[in-house]
Short mmCIF file of C-alpha atoms and ligand atoms in Angstrom, two decimals:
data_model
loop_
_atom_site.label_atom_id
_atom_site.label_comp_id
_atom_site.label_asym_id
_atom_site.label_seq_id
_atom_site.Cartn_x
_atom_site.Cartn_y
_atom_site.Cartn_z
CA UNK A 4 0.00 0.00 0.00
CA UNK A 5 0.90 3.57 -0.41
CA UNK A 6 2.79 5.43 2.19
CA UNK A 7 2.28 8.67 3.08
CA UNK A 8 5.01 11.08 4.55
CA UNK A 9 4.44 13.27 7.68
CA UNK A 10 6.90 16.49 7.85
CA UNK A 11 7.59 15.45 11.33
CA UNK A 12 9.96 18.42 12.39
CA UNK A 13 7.34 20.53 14.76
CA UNK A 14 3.52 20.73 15.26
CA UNK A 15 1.49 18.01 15.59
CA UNK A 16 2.69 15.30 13.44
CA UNK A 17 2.10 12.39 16.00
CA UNK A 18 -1.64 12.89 15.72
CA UNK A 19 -1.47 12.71 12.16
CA UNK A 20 0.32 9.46 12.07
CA UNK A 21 -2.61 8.07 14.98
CA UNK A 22 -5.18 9.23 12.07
CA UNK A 23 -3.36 7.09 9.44
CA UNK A 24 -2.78 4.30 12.03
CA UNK A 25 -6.51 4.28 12.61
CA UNK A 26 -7.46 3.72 9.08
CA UNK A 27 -4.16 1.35 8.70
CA UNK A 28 -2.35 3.22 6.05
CA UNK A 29 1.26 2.74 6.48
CA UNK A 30 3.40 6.50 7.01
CA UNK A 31 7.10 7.25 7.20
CA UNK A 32 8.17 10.60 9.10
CA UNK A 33 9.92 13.42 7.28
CA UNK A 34 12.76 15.49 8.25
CA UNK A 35 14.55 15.65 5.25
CA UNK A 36 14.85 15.64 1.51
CA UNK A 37 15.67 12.45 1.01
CA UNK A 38 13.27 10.94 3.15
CA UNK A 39 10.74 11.85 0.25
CA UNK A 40 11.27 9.49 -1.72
CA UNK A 41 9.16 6.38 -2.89
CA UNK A 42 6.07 8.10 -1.08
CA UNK A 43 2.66 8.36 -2.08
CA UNK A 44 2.01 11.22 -0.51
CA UNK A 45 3.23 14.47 1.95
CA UNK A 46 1.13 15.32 5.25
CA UNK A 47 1.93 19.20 6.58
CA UNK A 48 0.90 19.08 10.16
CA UNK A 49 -0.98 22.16 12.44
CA UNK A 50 2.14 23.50 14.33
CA UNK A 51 3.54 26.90 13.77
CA UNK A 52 3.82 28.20 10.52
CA UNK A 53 6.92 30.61 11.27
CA UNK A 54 9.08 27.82 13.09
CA UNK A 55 7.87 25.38 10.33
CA UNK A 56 9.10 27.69 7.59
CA UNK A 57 12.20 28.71 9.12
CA UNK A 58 13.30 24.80 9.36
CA UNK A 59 12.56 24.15 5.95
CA UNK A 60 14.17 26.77 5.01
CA UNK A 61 17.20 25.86 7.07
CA UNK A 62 17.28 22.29 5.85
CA UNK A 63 16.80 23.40 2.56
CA UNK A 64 13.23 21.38 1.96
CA UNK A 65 11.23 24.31 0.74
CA UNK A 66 12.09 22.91 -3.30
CA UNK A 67 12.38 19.40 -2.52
CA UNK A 68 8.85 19.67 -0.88
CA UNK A 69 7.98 21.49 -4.41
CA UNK A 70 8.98 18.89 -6.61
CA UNK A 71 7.09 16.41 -4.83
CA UNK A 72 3.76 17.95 -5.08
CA UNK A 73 3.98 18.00 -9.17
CA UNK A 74 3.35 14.66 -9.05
CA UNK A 75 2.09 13.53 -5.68
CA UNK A 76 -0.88 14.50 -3.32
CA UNK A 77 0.35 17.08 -0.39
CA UNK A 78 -2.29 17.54 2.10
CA UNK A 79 -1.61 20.55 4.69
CA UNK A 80 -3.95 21.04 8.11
CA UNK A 81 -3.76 24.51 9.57
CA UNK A 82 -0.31 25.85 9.82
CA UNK A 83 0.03 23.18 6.72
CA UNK A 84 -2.13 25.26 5.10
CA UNK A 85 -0.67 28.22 5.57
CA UNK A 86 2.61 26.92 4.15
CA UNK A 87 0.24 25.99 0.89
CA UNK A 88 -1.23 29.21 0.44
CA UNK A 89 -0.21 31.57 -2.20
CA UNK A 90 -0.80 34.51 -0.42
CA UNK A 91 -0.50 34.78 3.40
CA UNK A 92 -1.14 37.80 5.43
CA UNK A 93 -0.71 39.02 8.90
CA UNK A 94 1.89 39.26 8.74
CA UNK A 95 2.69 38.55 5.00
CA UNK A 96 5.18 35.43 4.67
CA UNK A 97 6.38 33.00 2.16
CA UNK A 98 5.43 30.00 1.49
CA UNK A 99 5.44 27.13 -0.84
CA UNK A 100 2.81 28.11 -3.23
CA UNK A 101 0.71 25.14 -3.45
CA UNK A 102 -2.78 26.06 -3.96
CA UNK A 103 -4.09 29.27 -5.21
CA UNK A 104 -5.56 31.24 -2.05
CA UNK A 105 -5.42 33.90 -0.07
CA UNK A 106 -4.82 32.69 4.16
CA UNK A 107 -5.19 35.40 7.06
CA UNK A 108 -2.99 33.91 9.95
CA UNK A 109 -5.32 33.67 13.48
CA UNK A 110 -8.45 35.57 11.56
CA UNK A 111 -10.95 34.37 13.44
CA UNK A 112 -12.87 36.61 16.22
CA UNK A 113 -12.23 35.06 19.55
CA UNK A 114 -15.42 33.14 19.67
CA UNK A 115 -14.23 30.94 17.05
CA UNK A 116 -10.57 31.18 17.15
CA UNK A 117 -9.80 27.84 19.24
CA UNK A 118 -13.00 26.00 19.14
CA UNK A 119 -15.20 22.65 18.28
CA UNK A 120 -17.71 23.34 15.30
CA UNK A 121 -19.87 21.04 13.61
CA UNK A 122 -19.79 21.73 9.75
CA UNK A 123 -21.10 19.47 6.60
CA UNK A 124 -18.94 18.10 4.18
CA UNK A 125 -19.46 18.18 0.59
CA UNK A 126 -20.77 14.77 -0.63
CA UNK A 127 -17.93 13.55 -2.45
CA UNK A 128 -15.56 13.61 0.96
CA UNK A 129 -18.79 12.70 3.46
CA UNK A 130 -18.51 8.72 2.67
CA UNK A 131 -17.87 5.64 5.70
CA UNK A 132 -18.99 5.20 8.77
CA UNK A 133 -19.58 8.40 9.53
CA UNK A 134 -21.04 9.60 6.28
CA UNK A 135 -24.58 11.89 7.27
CA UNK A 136 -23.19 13.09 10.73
CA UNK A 137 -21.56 16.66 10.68
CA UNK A 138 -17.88 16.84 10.86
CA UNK A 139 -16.49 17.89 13.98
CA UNK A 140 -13.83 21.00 13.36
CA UNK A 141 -10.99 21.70 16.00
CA UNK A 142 -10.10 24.90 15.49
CA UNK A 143 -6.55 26.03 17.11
CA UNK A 144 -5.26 29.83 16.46
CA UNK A 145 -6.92 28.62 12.86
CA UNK A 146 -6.18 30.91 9.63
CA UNK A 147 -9.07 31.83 7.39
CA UNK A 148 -9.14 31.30 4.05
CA UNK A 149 -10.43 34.70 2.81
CA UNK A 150 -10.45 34.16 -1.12
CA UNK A 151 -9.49 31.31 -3.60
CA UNK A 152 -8.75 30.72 -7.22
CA UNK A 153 -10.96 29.49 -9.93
CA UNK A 154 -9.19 26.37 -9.98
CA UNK A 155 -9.95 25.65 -6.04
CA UNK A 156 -13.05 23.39 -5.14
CA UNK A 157 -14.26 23.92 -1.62
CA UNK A 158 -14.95 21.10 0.22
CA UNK A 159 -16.63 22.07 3.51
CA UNK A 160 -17.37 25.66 4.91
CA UNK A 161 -17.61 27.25 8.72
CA UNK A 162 -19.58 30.59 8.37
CA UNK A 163 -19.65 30.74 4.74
CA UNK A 164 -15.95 30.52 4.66
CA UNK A 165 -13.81 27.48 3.32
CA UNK A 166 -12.26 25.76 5.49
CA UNK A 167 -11.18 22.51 3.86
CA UNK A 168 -9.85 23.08 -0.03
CA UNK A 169 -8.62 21.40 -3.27
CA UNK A 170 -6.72 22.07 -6.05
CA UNK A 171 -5.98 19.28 -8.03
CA UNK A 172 -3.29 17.10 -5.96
CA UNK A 173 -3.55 19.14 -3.28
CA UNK A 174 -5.61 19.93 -0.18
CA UNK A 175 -5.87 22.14 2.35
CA UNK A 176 -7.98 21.86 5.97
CA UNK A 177 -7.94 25.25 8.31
CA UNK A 178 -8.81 22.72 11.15
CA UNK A 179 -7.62 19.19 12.52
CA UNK A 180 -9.17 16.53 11.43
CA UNK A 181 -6.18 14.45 13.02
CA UNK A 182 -7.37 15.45 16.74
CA UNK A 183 -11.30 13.92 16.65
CA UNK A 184 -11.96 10.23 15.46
CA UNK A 185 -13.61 10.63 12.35
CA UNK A 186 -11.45 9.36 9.68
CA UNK A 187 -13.26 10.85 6.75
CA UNK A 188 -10.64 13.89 5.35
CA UNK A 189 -7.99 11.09 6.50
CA UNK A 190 -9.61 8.57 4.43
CA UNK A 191 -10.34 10.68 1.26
CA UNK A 192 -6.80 12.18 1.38
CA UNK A 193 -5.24 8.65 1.32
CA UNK A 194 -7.99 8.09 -1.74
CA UNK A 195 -6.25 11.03 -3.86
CA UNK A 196 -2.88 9.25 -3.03
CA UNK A 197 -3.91 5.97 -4.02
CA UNK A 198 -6.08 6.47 -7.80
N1 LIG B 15 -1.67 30.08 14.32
C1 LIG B 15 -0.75 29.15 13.73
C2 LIG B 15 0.05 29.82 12.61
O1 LIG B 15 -0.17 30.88 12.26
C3 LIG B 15 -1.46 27.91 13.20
C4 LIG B 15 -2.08 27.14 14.32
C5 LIG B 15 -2.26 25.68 14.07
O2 LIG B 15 -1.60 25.05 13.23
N2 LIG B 15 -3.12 25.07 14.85
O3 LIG B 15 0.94 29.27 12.08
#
């Protein structure tokens, strides 16, 4: 079976590999270039989106992580996602330009900022076990995805906005899906990596 990479250098990459355990898809973590090869597919985790960019910067991953997602499915949750945005603001910072849209680091009003919402998945990603039920969003210090490209299907919303994203090979949650039981963005991910 396919096995997916987890960028395992801060943030929480151990709940990500737990998600893949619980839906037995084998994973390898990632802490450097070389480490990317043979995989299936690339798992950013929540963390810290500064600290994660400075260390691949530092170990020189920023292109190698690149070149991987031209051919292979990269899936980023939260600070992931920030890293996959084209645009990020407050403050503006690079990135690795995965998916065309525009993220606002720790947008949300306090109410919503670091919280549990229900929200409904499109019906392409709501399949399973758990298919029908709302999906259960932990929100941590989450960024809000305030505008997309054309290209950029939205999967699920919170308030109108997106919060979980695809373009193509790649996808993008503003919450963690890795931190509740429900395996369904787990699942579908691992789907993209697999047809
Ligand atoms: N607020 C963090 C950032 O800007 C993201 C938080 C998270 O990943 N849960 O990078």
């Amino acid at each position: 079976m396919t096995k997916i990479g987890i960028l395992a250098i801060q943030g929480d990459f151990q709940a990500h590999s737990q998600a893949l355990t619980r839906i037995g898809v084998p994973f390898r973590f990632v802490r450097k270039a070389s480490e990317l090869c043979g995989l299936g597919g690339l798992i950013l985790p929540g963390g810290e989106s500064t600290t994660l960019l400075k260390f691949l910067q530092e170990e020189e991953l920023l292109e190698p992580i690149r070149q991987f997602a031209q051919s292979n499915p990269v899936f980023g949750t939260c600070a992931g996602a920030i890293l996959m945005a084209d645009q990020v603001e407050n403050p503006s910072q690079p990135s690795l330009e995965l998916i065309r849209m525009t993220v606002r680091r720790n947008a949300y009003g306090r109410q919503l900022a670091s919280s549990i919402q229900p929200i409904e998945p499109e019906p392409e990603l709501d399949t399973g076990p758990e298919a029908g039920t709302p999906l259960e969003a932990v929100l941590i210090r989450a960024p809000v995805i305030r505008q997309v490209g054309p290209e950029v299907k939205i999967l699920a919303r919170l308030a109108s906005q997106p919060v979980l994203v695809r373009q193509g090979l790649r996808l993008a949650g503003t919450f963690h899906p890795e931190l509740t039981k429900d395996t369904r963005v787990h699942r579908y991910f691992c789907q993209m990596a697999s047809s």
